[in-house]
């Protein structure tokens, strides 16, 4: 495994629509392994391939119990609403107020191409939505209500 550099939202790669993964080969497996190492090192909850400069529909999410690998993911069902602070490894040091569904279900392929579904609430649902947005070139700062102030963050 190897660490990859996390790009900031000033880079064009963060604003492009990513292409579907078609080959479930060693190159994809290495990308997923590297993304996992990079995410764990950065203490993040989720990471999308465009954040490491790869314009493919690949996301990983650390649920606290496991690292979910989502290849070609789509949001298939959502329920409820939550509003809260959201951050991004590509927007270091800042947090915004973002509305997301309270619960979300995604359908995706694993690293070998097998389809599966995963669901989560609260932080996991927020993370699914945030990371899938990355695959369409959307950074949370484009959908947030506003940035949180230092005072608000200290109160969290
Ligand atoms: Ni992000």
PDB file of C-alpha atoms and ligand atoms in Angstrom:
ATOM      1  CA  UNK A   1       0.000   0.000   0.000  1.00  0.00           C
ATOM      2  CA  UNK A   2       1.047   3.559  -0.494  1.00  0.00           C
ATOM      3  CA  UNK A   3      -0.203   6.915   0.623  1.00  0.00           C
ATOM      4  CA  UNK A   4      -1.681   9.191  -1.993  1.00  0.00           C
ATOM      5  CA  UNK A   5      -1.703  12.962  -1.914  1.00  0.00           C
ATOM      6  CA  UNK A   6      -5.095  14.458  -1.048  1.00  0.00           C
ATOM      7  CA  UNK A   7      -5.940  17.304  -3.415  1.00  0.00           C
ATOM      8  CA  UNK A   8      -7.673  20.453  -2.212  1.00  0.00           C
ATOM      9  CA  UNK A   9     -10.812  21.886  -3.779  1.00  0.00           C
ATOM     10  CA  UNK A  10      -8.653  24.363  -5.693  1.00  0.00           C
ATOM     11  CA  UNK A  11      -7.673  21.496  -8.033  1.00  0.00           C
ATOM     12  CA  UNK A  12      -9.761  20.931 -11.191  1.00  0.00           C
ATOM     13  CA  UNK A  13     -10.034  17.183 -10.389  1.00  0.00           C
ATOM     14  CA  UNK A  14     -12.440  18.009  -7.540  1.00  0.00           C
ATOM     15  CA  UNK A  15     -14.895  19.608  -9.953  1.00  0.00           C
ATOM     16  CA  UNK A  16     -15.174  16.967 -12.680  1.00  0.00           C
ATOM     17  CA  UNK A  17     -17.769  14.252 -13.203  1.00  0.00           C
ATOM     18  CA  UNK A  18     -16.054  10.873 -12.701  1.00  0.00           C
ATOM     19  CA  UNK A  19     -16.316   7.928 -15.091  1.00  0.00           C
ATOM     20  CA  UNK A  20     -17.694   4.522 -14.095  1.00  0.00           C
ATOM     21  CA  UNK A  21     -15.233   1.756 -13.239  1.00  0.00           C
ATOM     22  CA  UNK A  22     -15.255  -0.899 -15.954  1.00  0.00           C
ATOM     23  CA  UNK A  23     -12.252  -3.040 -15.039  1.00  0.00           C
ATOM     24  CA  UNK A  24     -12.149  -4.753 -11.637  1.00  0.00           C
ATOM     25  CA  UNK A  25      -8.448  -5.396 -11.889  1.00  0.00           C
ATOM     26  CA  UNK A  26      -5.293  -5.099  -9.797  1.00  0.00           C
ATOM     27  CA  UNK A  27      -5.080  -1.400 -10.582  1.00  0.00           C
ATOM     28  CA  UNK A  28      -8.484  -0.865  -8.918  1.00  0.00           C
ATOM     29  CA  UNK A  29      -7.471  -3.014  -5.945  1.00  0.00           C
ATOM     30  CA  UNK A  30      -4.296  -0.969  -5.493  1.00  0.00           C
ATOM     31  CA  UNK A  31      -6.296   2.266  -5.691  1.00  0.00           C
ATOM     32  CA  UNK A  32      -8.689   1.002  -2.983  1.00  0.00           C
ATOM     33  CA  UNK A  33      -5.802  -0.163  -0.772  1.00  0.00           C
ATOM     34  CA  UNK A  34      -4.031   3.175  -1.165  1.00  0.00           C
ATOM     35  CA  UNK A  35      -7.244   5.127  -0.487  1.00  0.00           C
ATOM     36  CA  UNK A  36      -7.747   3.148   2.724  1.00  0.00           C
ATOM     37  CA  UNK A  37      -4.218   3.897   3.938  1.00  0.00           C
ATOM     38  CA  UNK A  38      -4.633   7.560   2.998  1.00  0.00           C
ATOM     39  CA  UNK A  39      -8.026   7.844   4.757  1.00  0.00           C
ATOM     40  CA  UNK A  40      -6.817   6.202   7.954  1.00  0.00           C
ATOM     41  CA  UNK A  41      -3.702   8.392   8.031  1.00  0.00           C
ATOM     42  CA  UNK A  42      -5.831  11.524   7.576  1.00  0.00           C
ATOM     43  CA  UNK A  43      -8.324  10.438  10.277  1.00  0.00           C
ATOM     44  CA  UNK A  44     -11.210  10.943   7.860  1.00  0.00           C
ATOM     45  CA  UNK A  45     -14.586   9.233   7.598  1.00  0.00           C
ATOM     46  CA  UNK A  46     -14.734   9.002   3.818  1.00  0.00           C
ATOM     47  CA  UNK A  47     -12.626   9.514   0.729  1.00  0.00           C
ATOM     48  CA  UNK A  48     -13.515   9.673  -2.962  1.00  0.00           C
ATOM     49  CA  UNK A  49     -11.136   8.793  -5.810  1.00  0.00           C
ATOM     50  CA  UNK A  50     -11.142  12.307  -7.344  1.00  0.00           C
ATOM     51  CA  UNK A  51      -9.667  13.563  -4.054  1.00  0.00           C
ATOM     52  CA  UNK A  52      -6.529  11.604  -4.919  1.00  0.00           C
ATOM     53  CA  UNK A  53      -6.692  12.683  -8.565  1.00  0.00           C
ATOM     54  CA  UNK A  54      -8.413   9.606 -10.024  1.00  0.00           C
ATOM     55  CA  UNK A  55     -11.560  10.510 -11.974  1.00  0.00           C
ATOM     56  CA  UNK A  56     -13.375   7.197 -11.425  1.00  0.00           C
ATOM     57  CA  UNK A  57     -16.508   6.374  -9.426  1.00  0.00           C
ATOM     58  CA  UNK A  58     -14.813   4.916  -6.346  1.00  0.00           C
ATOM     59  CA  UNK A  59     -15.496   5.813  -2.700  1.00  0.00           C
ATOM     60  CA  UNK A  60     -14.483   4.408   0.670  1.00  0.00           C
ATOM     61  CA  UNK A  61     -16.293   5.007   3.950  1.00  0.00           C
ATOM     62  CA  UNK A  62     -15.074   4.131   7.448  1.00  0.00           C
ATOM     63  CA  UNK A  63     -18.245   3.169   9.332  1.00  0.00           C
ATOM     64  CA  UNK A  64     -16.331   2.638  12.570  1.00  0.00           C
ATOM     65  CA  UNK A  65     -16.876  -1.106  12.189  1.00  0.00           C
ATOM     66  CA  UNK A  66     -15.474  -1.640   8.718  1.00  0.00           C
ATOM     67  CA  UNK A  67     -14.107   0.088   5.656  1.00  0.00           C
ATOM     68  CA  UNK A  68     -16.818   0.011   3.000  1.00  0.00           C
ATOM     69  CA  UNK A  69     -15.561  -0.003  -0.568  1.00  0.00           C
ATOM     70  CA  UNK A  70     -18.159   1.457  -2.927  1.00  0.00           C
ATOM     71  CA  UNK A  71     -17.481   1.141  -6.642  1.00  0.00           C
ATOM     72  CA  UNK A  72     -19.963   2.764  -9.067  1.00  0.00           C
ATOM     73  CA  UNK A  73     -22.262   3.670  -6.132  1.00  0.00           C
ATOM     74  CA  UNK A  74     -25.722   5.199  -6.461  1.00  0.00           C
ATOM     75  CA  UNK A  75     -28.100   6.499  -3.825  1.00  0.00           C
ATOM     76  CA  UNK A  76     -31.190   4.270  -4.042  1.00  0.00           C
ATOM     77  CA  UNK A  77     -33.268   5.424  -1.066  1.00  0.00           C
ATOM     78  CA  UNK A  78     -33.217   8.163   1.555  1.00  0.00           C
ATOM     79  CA  UNK A  79     -35.384   9.099   4.526  1.00  0.00           C
ATOM     80  CA  UNK A  80     -35.685  12.026   6.897  1.00  0.00           C
ATOM     81  CA  UNK A  81     -33.440  15.023   7.228  1.00  0.00           C
ATOM     82  CA  UNK A  82     -30.535  16.211   9.355  1.00  0.00           C
ATOM     83  CA  UNK A  83     -28.702  19.498   9.506  1.00  0.00           C
ATOM     84  CA  UNK A  84     -25.231  19.666  10.942  1.00  0.00           C
ATOM     85  CA  UNK A  85     -21.544  20.393  10.560  1.00  0.00           C
ATOM     86  CA  UNK A  86     -19.715  18.795   7.672  1.00  0.00           C
ATOM     87  CA  UNK A  87     -16.054  18.827   6.744  1.00  0.00           C
ATOM     88  CA  UNK A  88     -13.916  17.497   3.904  1.00  0.00           C
ATOM     89  CA  UNK A  89     -10.278  16.432   3.711  1.00  0.00           C
ATOM     90  CA  UNK A  90     -10.062  18.585   0.558  1.00  0.00           C
ATOM     91  CA  UNK A  91     -11.227  21.684   2.461  1.00  0.00           C
ATOM     92  CA  UNK A  92      -8.843  21.549   5.431  1.00  0.00           C
ATOM     93  CA  UNK A  93      -9.662  23.391   8.636  1.00  0.00           C
ATOM     94  CA  UNK A  94     -13.197  24.392   7.692  1.00  0.00           C
ATOM     95  CA  UNK A  95     -16.698  23.145   8.456  1.00  0.00           C
ATOM     96  CA  UNK A  96     -20.024  24.047   6.937  1.00  0.00           C
ATOM     97  CA  UNK A  97     -23.659  23.647   7.860  1.00  0.00           C
ATOM     98  CA  UNK A  98     -25.204  21.109   5.467  1.00  0.00           C
ATOM     99  CA  UNK A  99     -28.649  19.515   5.194  1.00  0.00           C
ATOM    100  CA  UNK A 100     -28.609  15.812   4.361  1.00  0.00           C
ATOM    101  CA  UNK A 101     -31.043  12.892   4.631  1.00  0.00           C
ATOM    102  CA  UNK A 102     -31.057  11.247   8.071  1.00  0.00           C
ATOM    103  CA  UNK A 103     -30.898   7.776   6.527  1.00  0.00           C
ATOM    104  CA  UNK A 104     -29.543   6.596   3.184  1.00  0.00           C
ATOM    105  CA  UNK A 105     -29.157   3.382   1.252  1.00  0.00           C
ATOM    106  CA  UNK A 106     -26.583   2.946  -1.507  1.00  0.00           C
ATOM    107  CA  UNK A 107     -26.126   0.288  -4.148  1.00  0.00           C
ATOM    108  CA  UNK A 108     -22.577  -0.354  -5.290  1.00  0.00           C
ATOM    109  CA  UNK A 109     -20.112  -2.915  -6.587  1.00  0.00           C
ATOM    110  CA  UNK A 110     -17.298  -4.359  -4.500  1.00  0.00           C
ATOM    111  CA  UNK A 111     -13.700  -4.576  -5.733  1.00  0.00           C
ATOM    112  CA  UNK A 112     -14.521  -7.724  -7.705  1.00  0.00           C
ATOM    113  CA  UNK A 113     -17.637  -6.312  -9.355  1.00  0.00           C
ATOM    114  CA  UNK A 114     -20.298  -7.950  -7.160  1.00  0.00           C
ATOM    115  CA  UNK A 115     -23.319  -5.717  -6.501  1.00  0.00           C
ATOM    116  CA  UNK A 116     -24.450  -5.112  -2.904  1.00  0.00           C
ATOM    117  CA  UNK A 117     -26.395  -2.612  -0.845  1.00  0.00           C
ATOM    118  CA  UNK A 118     -25.348  -0.720   2.281  1.00  0.00           C
ATOM    119  CA  UNK A 119     -27.331   1.592   4.527  1.00  0.00           C
ATOM    120  CA  UNK A 120     -26.617   3.954   7.375  1.00  0.00           C
ATOM    121  CA  UNK A 121     -27.977   6.811   9.446  1.00  0.00           C
ATOM    122  CA  UNK A 122     -26.617  10.034  10.905  1.00  0.00           C
ATOM    123  CA  UNK A 123     -22.885  10.371  10.144  1.00  0.00           C
ATOM    124  CA  UNK A 124     -22.847   7.395   7.758  1.00  0.00           C
ATOM    125  CA  UNK A 125     -25.791   8.718   5.721  1.00  0.00           C
ATOM    126  CA  UNK A 126     -24.138  12.133   5.643  1.00  0.00           C
ATOM    127  CA  UNK A 127     -20.897  10.548   4.494  1.00  0.00           C
ATOM    128  CA  UNK A 128     -22.586   8.510   1.711  1.00  0.00           C
ATOM    129  CA  UNK A 129     -24.165  11.682   0.323  1.00  0.00           C
ATOM    130  CA  UNK A 130     -20.992  13.755   0.689  1.00  0.00           C
ATOM    131  CA  UNK A 131     -18.751  11.169  -1.003  1.00  0.00           C
ATOM    132  CA  UNK A 132     -21.190  10.404  -3.834  1.00  0.00           C
ATOM    133  CA  UNK A 133     -21.404  14.150  -4.513  1.00  0.00           C
ATOM    134  CA  UNK A 134     -17.603  14.117  -5.028  1.00  0.00           C
ATOM    135  CA  UNK A 135     -18.098  11.675  -7.926  1.00  0.00           C
ATOM    136  CA  UNK A 136     -20.206  14.298  -9.675  1.00  0.00           C
ATOM    137  CA  UNK A 137     -17.668  17.037  -9.027  1.00  0.00           C
ATOM    138  CA  UNK A 138     -19.641  18.561  -6.159  1.00  0.00           C
ATOM    139  CA  UNK A 139     -17.832  19.742  -3.015  1.00  0.00           C
ATOM    140  CA  UNK A 140     -19.984  20.329   0.100  1.00  0.00           C
ATOM    141  CA  UNK A 141     -19.183  24.049   0.023  1.00  0.00           C
ATOM    142  CA  UNK A 142     -21.424  24.227  -3.076  1.00  0.00           C
ATOM    143  CA  UNK A 143     -24.450  22.760  -1.251  1.00  0.00           C
ATOM    144  CA  UNK A 144     -23.911  24.093   2.301  1.00  0.00           C
ATOM    145  CA  UNK A 145     -25.924  26.857   3.862  1.00  0.00           C
ATOM    146  CA  UNK A 146     -22.820  28.607   5.209  1.00  0.00           C
ATOM    147  CA  UNK A 147     -19.441  28.027   6.828  1.00  0.00           C
ATOM    148  CA  UNK A 148     -19.478  27.582  10.610  1.00  0.00           C
ATOM    149  CA  UNK A 149     -17.664  30.265  12.598  1.00  0.00           C
ATOM    150  CA  UNK A 150     -14.764  29.596  14.978  1.00  0.00           C
ATOM    151  CA  UNK A 151     -17.079  30.327  17.918  1.00  0.00           C
ATOM    152  CA  UNK A 152     -19.639  27.797  16.716  1.00  0.00           C
ATOM    153  CA  UNK A 153     -16.941  25.161  16.219  1.00  0.00           C
ATOM    154  CA  UNK A 154     -15.572  25.681  19.720  1.00  0.00           C
ATOM    155  CA  UNK A 155     -19.095  25.139  21.022  1.00  0.00           C
ATOM    156  CA  UNK A 156     -19.413  21.782  19.233  1.00  0.00           C
TER     157      UNK A 156
HETATM  158 NI1  LIG B   1     -15.033  15.406   0.926  1.00  0.00          NI
END
